[in-house]
Coordinates of C-alpha atoms in Angstrom, one line a residue:
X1 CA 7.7 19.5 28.0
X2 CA 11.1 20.6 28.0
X3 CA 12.2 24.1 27.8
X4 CA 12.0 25.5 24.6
X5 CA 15.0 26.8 23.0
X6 CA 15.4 30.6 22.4
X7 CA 15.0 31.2 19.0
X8 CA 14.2 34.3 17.0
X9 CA 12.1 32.0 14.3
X10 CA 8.5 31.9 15.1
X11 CA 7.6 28.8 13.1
X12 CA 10.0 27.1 15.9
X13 CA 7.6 27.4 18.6
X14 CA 5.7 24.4 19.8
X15 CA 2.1 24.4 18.5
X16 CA -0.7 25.3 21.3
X17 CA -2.8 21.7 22.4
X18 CA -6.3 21.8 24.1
X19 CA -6.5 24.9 26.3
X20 CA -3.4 26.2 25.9
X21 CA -2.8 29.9 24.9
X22 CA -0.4 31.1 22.6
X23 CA 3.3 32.0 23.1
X24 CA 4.0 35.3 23.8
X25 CA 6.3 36.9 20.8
X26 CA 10.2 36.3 21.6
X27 CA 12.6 39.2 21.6
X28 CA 13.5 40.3 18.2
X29 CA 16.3 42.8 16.7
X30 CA 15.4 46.2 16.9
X31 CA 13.1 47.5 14.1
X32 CA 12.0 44.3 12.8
X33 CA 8.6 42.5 13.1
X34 CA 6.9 39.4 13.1
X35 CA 5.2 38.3 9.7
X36 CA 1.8 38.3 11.9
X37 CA 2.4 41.7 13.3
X38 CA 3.0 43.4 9.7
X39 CA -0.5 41.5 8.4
X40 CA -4.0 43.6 9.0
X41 CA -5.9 41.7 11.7
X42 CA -8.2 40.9 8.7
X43 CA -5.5 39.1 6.7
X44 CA -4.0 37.6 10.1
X45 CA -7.9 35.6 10.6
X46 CA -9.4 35.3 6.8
X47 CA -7.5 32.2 5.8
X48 CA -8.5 30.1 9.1
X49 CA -12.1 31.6 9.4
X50 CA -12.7 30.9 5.4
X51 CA -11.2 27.0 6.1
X52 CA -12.0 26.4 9.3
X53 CA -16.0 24.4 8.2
X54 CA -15.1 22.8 5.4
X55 CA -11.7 21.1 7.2
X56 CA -14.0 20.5 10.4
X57 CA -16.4 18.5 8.0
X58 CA -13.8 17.1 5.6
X59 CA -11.9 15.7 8.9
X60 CA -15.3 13.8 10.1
X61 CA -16.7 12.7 7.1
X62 CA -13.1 11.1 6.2
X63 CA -12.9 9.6 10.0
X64 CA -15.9 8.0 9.0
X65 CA -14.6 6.4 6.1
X66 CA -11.2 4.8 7.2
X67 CA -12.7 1.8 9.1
X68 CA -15.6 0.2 7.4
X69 CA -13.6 -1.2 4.4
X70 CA -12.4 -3.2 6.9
X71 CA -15.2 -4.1 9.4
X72 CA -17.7 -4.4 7.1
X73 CA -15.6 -7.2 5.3
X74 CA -15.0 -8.5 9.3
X75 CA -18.6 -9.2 9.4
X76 CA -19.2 -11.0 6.7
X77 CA -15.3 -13.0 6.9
X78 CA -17.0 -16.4 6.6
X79 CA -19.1 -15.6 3.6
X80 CA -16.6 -13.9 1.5
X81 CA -14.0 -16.3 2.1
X82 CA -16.8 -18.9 0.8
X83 CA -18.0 -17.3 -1.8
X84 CA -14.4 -16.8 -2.9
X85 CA -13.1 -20.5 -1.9
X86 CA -10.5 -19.2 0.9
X87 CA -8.7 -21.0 3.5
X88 CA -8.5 -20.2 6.6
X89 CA -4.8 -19.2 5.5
X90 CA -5.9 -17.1 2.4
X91 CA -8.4 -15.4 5.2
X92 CA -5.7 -14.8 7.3
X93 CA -4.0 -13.3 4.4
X94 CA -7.0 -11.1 3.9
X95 CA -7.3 -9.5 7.3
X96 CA -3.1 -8.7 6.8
X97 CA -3.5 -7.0 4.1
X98 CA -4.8 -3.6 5.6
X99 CA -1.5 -3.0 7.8
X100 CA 0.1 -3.9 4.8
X101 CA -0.9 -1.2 2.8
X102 CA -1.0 1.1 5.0
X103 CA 2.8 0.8 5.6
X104 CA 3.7 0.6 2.3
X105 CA 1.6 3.7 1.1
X106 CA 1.5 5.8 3.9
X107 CA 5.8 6.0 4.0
X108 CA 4.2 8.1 0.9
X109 CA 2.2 10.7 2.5
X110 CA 4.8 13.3 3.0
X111 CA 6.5 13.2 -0.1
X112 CA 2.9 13.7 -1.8
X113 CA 1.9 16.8 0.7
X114 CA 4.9 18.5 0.0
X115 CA 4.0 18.4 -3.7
X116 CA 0.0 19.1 -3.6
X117 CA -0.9 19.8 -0.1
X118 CA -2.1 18.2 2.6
X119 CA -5.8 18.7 1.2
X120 CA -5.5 17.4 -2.0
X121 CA -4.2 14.0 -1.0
X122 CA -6.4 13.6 1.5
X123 CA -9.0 14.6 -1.2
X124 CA -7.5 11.9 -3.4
X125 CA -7.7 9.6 -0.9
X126 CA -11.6 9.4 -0.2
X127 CA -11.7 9.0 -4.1
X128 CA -9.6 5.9 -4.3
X129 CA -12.2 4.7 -1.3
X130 CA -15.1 5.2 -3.3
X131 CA -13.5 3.5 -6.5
X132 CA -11.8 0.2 -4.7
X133 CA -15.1 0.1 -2.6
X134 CA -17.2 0.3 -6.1
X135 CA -15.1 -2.3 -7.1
X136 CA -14.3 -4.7 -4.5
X137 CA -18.1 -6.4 -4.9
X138 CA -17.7 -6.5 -8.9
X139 CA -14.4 -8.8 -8.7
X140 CA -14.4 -12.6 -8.9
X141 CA -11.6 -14.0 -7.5
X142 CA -9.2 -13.7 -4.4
X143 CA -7.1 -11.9 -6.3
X144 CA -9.4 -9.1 -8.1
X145 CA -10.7 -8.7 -4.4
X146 CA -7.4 -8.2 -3.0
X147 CA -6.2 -5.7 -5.8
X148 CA -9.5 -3.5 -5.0
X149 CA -9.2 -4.1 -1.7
X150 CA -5.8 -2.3 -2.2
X151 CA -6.9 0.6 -4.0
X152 CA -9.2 1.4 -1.2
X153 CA -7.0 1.1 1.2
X154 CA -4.3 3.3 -0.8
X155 CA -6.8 6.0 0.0
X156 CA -7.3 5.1 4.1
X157 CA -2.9 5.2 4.3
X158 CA -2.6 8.3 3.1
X159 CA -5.7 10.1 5.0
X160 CA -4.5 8.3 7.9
X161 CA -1.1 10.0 8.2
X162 CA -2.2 13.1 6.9
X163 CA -4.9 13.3 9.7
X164 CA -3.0 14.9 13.0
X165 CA -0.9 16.9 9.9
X166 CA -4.4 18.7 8.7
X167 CA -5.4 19.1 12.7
X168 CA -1.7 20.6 13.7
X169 CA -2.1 23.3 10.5
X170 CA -5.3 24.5 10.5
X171 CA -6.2 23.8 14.4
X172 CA -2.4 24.4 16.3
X173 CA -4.0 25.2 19.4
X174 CA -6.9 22.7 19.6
X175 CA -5.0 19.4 18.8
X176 CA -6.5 17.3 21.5
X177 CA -9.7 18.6 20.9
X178 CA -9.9 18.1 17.3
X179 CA -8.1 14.8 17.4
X180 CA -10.6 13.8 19.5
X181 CA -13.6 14.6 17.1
X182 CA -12.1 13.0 14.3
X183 CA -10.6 9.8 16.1
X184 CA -15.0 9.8 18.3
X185 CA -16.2 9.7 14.0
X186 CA -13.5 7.3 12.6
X187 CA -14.8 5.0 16.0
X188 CA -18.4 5.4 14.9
X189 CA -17.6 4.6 10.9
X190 CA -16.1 1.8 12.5
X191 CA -18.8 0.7 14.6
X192 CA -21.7 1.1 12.2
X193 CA -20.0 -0.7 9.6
X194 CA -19.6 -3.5 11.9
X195 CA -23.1 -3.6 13.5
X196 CA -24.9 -2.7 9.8
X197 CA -23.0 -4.9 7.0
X198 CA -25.2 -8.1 8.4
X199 CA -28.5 -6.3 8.5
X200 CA -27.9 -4.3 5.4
X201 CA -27.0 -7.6 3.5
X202 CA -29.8 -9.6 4.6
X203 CA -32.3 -6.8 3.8
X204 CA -30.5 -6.9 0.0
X205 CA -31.4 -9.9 -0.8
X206 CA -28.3 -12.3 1.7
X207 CA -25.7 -11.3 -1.1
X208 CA -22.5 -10.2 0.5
X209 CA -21.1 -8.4 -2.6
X210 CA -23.9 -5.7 -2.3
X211 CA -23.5 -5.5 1.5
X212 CA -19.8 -4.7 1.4
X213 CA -20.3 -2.4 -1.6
X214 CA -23.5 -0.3 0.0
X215 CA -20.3 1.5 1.9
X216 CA -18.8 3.6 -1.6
X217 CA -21.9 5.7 -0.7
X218 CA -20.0 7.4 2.5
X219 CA -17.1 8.1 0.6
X220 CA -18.2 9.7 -2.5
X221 CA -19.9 11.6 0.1
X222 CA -16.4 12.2 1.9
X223 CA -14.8 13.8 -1.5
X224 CA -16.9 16.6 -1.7
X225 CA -15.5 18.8 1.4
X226 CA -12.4 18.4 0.4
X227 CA -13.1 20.2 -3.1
X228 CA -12.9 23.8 -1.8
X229 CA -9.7 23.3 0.4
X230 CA -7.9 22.0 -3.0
X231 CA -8.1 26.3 -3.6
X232 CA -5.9 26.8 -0.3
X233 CA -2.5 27.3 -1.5
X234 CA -1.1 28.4 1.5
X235 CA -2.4 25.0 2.9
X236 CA -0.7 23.6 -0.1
X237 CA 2.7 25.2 -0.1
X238 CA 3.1 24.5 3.7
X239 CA 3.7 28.2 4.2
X240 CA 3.2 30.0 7.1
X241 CA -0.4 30.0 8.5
X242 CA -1.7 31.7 11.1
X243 CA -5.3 30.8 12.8
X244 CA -7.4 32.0 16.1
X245 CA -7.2 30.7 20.1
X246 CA -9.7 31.1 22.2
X247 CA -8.0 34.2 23.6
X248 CA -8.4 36.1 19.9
X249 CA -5.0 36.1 19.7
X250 CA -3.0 35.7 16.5
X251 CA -1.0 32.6 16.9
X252 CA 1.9 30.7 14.1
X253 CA 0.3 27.5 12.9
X254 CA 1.9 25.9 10.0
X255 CA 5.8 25.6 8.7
X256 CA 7.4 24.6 5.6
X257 CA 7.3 20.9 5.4
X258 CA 10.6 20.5 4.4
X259 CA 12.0 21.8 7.4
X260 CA 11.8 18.1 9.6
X261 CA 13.6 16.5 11.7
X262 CA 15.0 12.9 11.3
X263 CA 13.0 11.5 13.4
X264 CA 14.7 7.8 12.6
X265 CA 17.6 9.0 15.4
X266 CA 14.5 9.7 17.8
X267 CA 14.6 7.0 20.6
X268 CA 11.2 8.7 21.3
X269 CA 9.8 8.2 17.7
X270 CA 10.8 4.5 17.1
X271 CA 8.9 3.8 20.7
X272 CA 6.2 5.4 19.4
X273 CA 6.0 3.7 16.1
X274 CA 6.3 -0.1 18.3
X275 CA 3.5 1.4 20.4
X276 CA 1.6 2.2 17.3
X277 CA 2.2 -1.6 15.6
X278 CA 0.8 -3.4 18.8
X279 CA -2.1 -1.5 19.4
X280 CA -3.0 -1.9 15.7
X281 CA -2.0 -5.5 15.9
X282 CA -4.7 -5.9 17.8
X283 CA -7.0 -3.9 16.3
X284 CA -6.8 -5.6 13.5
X285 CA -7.1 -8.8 15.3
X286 CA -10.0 -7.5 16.6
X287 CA -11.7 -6.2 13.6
X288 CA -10.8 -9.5 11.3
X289 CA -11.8 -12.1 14.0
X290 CA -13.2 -11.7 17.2
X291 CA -17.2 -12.1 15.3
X292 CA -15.6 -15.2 14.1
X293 CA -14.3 -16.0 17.5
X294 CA -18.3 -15.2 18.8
X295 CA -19.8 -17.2 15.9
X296 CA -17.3 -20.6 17.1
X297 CA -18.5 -20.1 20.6
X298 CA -22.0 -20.5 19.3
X299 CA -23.3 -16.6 19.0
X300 CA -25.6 -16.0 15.9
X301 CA -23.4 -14.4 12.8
X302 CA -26.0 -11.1 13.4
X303 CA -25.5 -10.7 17.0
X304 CA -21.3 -11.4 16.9
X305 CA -21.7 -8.4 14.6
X306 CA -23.6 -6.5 17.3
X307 CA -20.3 -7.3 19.9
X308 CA -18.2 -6.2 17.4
X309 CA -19.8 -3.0 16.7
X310 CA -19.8 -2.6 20.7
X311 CA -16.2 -3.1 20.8
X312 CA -15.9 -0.2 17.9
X313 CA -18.2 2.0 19.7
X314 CA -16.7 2.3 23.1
X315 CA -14.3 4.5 20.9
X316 CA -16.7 7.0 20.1
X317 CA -17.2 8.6 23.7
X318 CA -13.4 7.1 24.9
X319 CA -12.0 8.8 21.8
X320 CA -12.8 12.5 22.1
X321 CA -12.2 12.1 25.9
X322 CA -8.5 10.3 26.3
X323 CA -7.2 13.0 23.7
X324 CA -8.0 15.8 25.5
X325 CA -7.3 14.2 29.2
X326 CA -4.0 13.3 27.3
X327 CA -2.9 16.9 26.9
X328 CA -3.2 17.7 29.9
X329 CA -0.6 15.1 31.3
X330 CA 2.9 15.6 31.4
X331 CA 3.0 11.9 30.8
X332 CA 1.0 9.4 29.1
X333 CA 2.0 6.4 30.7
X334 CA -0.7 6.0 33.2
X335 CA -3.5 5.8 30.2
X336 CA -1.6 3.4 28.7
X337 CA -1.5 1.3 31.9
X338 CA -4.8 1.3 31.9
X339 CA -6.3 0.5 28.3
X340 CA -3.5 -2.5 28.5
X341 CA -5.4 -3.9 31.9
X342 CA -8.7 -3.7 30.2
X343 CA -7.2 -5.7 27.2
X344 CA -5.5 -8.3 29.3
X345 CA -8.9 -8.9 31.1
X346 CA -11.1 -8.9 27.6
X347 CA -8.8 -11.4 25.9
X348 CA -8.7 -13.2 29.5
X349 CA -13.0 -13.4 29.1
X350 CA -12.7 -14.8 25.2
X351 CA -10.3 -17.4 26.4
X352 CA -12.1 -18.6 29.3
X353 CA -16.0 -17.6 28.6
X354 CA -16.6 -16.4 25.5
X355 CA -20.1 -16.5 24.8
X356 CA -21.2 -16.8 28.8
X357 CA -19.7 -12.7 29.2
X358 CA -19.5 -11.9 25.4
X359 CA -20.7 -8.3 26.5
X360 CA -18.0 -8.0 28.7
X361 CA -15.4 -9.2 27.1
X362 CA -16.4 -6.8 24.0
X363 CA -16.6 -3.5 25.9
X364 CA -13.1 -4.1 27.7
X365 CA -11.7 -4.8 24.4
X366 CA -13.6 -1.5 23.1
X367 CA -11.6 0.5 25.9
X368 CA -8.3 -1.8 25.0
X369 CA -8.6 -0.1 21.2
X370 CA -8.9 3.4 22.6
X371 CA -5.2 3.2 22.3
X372 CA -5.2 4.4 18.7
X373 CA -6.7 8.0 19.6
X374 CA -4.0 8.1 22.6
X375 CA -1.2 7.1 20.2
X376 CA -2.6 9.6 16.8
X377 CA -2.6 12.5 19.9
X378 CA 0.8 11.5 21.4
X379 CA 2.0 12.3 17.7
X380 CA 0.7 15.6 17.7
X381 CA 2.3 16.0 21.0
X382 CA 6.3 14.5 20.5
X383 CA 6.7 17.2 18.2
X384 CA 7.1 20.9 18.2
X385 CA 6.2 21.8 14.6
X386 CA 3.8 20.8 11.8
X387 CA 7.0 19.4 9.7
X388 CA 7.8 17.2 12.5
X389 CA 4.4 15.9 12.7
X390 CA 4.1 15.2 9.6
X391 CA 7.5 13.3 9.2
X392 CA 7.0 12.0 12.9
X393 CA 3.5 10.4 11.8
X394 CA 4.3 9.1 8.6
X395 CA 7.3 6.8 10.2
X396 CA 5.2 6.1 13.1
X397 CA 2.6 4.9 11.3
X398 CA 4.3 3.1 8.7
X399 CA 6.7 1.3 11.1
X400 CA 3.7 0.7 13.2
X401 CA 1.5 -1.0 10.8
X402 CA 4.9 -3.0 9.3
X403 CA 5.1 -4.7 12.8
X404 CA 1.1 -5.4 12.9
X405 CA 1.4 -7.4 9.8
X406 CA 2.0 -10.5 10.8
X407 CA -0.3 -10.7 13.4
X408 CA -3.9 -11.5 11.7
X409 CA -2.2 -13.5 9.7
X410 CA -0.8 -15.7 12.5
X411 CA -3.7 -15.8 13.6
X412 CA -5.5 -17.2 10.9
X413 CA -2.9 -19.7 10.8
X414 CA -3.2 -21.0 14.4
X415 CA -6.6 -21.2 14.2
X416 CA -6.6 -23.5 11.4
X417 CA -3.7 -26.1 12.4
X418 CA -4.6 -25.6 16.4
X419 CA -8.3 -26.3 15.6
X420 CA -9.5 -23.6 18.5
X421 CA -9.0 -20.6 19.3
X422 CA -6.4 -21.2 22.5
X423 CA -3.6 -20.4 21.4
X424 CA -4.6 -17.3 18.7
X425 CA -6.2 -15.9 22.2
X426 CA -3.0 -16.2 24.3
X427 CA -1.0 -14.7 21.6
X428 CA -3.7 -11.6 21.4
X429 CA -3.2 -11.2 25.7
X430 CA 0.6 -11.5 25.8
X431 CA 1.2 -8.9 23.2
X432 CA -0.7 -6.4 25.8
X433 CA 2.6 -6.7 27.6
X434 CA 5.3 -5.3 25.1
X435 CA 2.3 -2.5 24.1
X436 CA 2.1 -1.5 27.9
X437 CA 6.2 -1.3 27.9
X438 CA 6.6 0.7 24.3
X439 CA 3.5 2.9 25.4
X440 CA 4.8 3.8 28.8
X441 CA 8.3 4.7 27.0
X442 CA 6.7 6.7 24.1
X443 CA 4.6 9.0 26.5
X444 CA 7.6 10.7 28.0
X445 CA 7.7 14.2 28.4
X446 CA 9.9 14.6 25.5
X447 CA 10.0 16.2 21.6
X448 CA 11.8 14.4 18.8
X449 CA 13.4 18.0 18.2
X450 CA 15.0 17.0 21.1
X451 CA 16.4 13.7 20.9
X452 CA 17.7 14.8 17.2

């Protein structure tokens, strides 16, 4: 990183990762002390100790939750679009519209933490899961599905910015390792969802409304550890926080919100924001169609849902390890070398063998996606404070999933005029390239402090 700037305001400091210890204090004026050193020990370690469980199992239950409103409806594509009377363009449609909201509602995220807290909205947001999931199975058209399809994904744009925000408050000096654990749970919502929507719908009776609504049952069940940190109004106001490391140590771990930097003048953070858009381009790509791509190829609808949930799951060990390995790099370019080889090589597999080394081709595409947890954790690490973050994430993410709209979408369309899956395949593969390029440039050892 580069040398930090002298500075005699302690919320300036760049927030601890995995392992690290915290800063010593800088030199002040004579007869003044730090806001930590005039607190008891007891009023430096209360607010972290009293939050630290129900944040640990808010952030995993909502992990779970921000996938399998989307791979649950991936595995059962071809019955929803015929239960609905879709085209393969209105399905294409369908699979776009999760990048879609998530640009358009996430830009929201920090405008709503400032006002309610962190907390709150990501409270909020499991709600407005549980409700558009509650609904989606009730509606019956394309377009009722859509608009509860929307509602739920309201919820997942919001939680998903807010995500490295709650980690760099309440957990300054364990961001890789609690990235990690949330990105390890939002790979296993992901991955059950995708290997259990076909069972679970069979055993209800073959209707796909109940097996796509069966999943309201994880969120209400996300809402409830959230309630308690709505009565953290330090968490809230953005204030200064101040929270344990391993050393026992007192160490700065939150500042106001407000006090960002423009990260739109940050070379650093529109690289990161293209790196974020291809690697959910195809993500998405991957969650909306590849069991579709299985089923053409001749593999039963049940077991393309099994390759799909592989593909999910490689994120649950990958995700809690490339965080923390990420940390510890001065650079993050080599990783992303190497999750864009295994995607070149899995897209490679579908195009020439698809259901001959459908095993294969899945878990190289389930290391490929393992550049979401890299990307969430280079977020946490391009900026020096918690109002960086959380400005540096929302654009990241919303620019990000804005360029990954169009691509389900294309896809659904070359697949239906092409007649095969060719050409869809080639245009999944080449976009490895321009990922491996943006990646390489956003892992610099750099801070968007800096470049503004």
């Amino acid at each position: 990183m580069p040398d930090e700037p002298k500075t005699l305001d302690p919320a300036a400091r760049p927030a601890a990762t995995a392992g690290d210890s915290p800063a010593p204090d800088r030199a002040r004026p004579a007869g003044t002390k730090s806001q930590a050193s005039q607190a008891s020990p007891a009023a430096r370690t209360l607010p972290a100790r009293r939050f630290l469980v129900p944040v640990t199992v808010g952030l995993v239950l909502a992990a779970l939750n921000l996938r399998p409103a989307i791979t649950s409806l991936g595995a059962l594509l071809e019955e929803v679009s015929e239960g609905l009377h879709m085209s393969g363009t209105v399905a294409g449609v369908l699979t776009s519209v999760p990048p879609l909201c998530f640009a358009v509602f996430g830009i929201t995220a920090p405008r709503l933490a400032r006002r309610f807290g962190p907390a709150a909205v990501v409270c909020a947001g499991m709600a407005a899961i549980f409700t558009g999931l509650v609904l989606r199975p009730l509606a019956g058209g394309t377009a009722a599905f859509l608009a509860a399809s929307a509602l739920a994904l309201m919820g997942i744009a919001v939680s998903n910015v807010l995500m490295p925000v709650i980690v760099k408050r309440y957990f300054p000096d364990r961001v890789g390792t609690m990235t990690g654990l949330y990105s390890m749970a939002l790979a296993l919502g992901t991955s059950v969802a995708a290997a259990a929507t076909v069972p679970l719908t069979d055993a209800l009776g073959g209707d796909w409304r109940l097996g796509l609504g069966v999943w309201a049952a994880l969120a209400a069940l996300a809402v409830l550890p959230w309630l308690p940190l709505l009565r953290d109004r330090d968490g809230a106001s953005g204030g200064p926080r101040t929270s344990r490391t391993e050393a026992g140590s007192a160490a700065p771990a939150e500042t106001p919100l407000r006090a960002a930097p423009r990260v739109t003048r940050s070379r650093t953070a529109w690289a990161l924001g293209a790196f974020f858009g291809l690697q959910a381009t195809g993500a998405y790509i991957t969650m909306g169609w590849m069991p579709q791509i299985f089923r053409d190829a001749g593999v039963p609808a049940s077991t393309a849902g099994v390759l799909l949930a592989v593909t999910m799951v490689m994120g649950v060990p990958l995700a809690f390890v490339i965080p923390r390995l990420a940390t510890r790099m001065k650079t993050q370019g080599p990783i992303v070398v190497a999750l864009a080889l295994c995607g070149l090589g899995g897209y490679t597999g579908l195009l020439l063998a698809p259901a001959a080394g459908a095993w294969v081709w899945a878990v190289l595409l389930g290391i490929s996606n393992c550049a979401f947890p890299l990307a969430l954790t280079m977020i946490g690490m391009r900026s020096r404070t918690g109002a960086g973050v959380v400005r540096l994430s929302a654009f990241a993410q919303s620019v990000g999933y804005l360029i990954s709209i169009p691509g389900p979408l294309l896809v659904g369309v070359l697949y239906q005029h092409s007649g095969g899956w060719g050409l869809p395949i080639a245009l999944m593969g080449g976009l490895m390239v321009p990922q491996m390029i943006v990646g390489i440039l956003a892992g610099r050892d750099r801070t968007v402090e800096d470049e503004c």
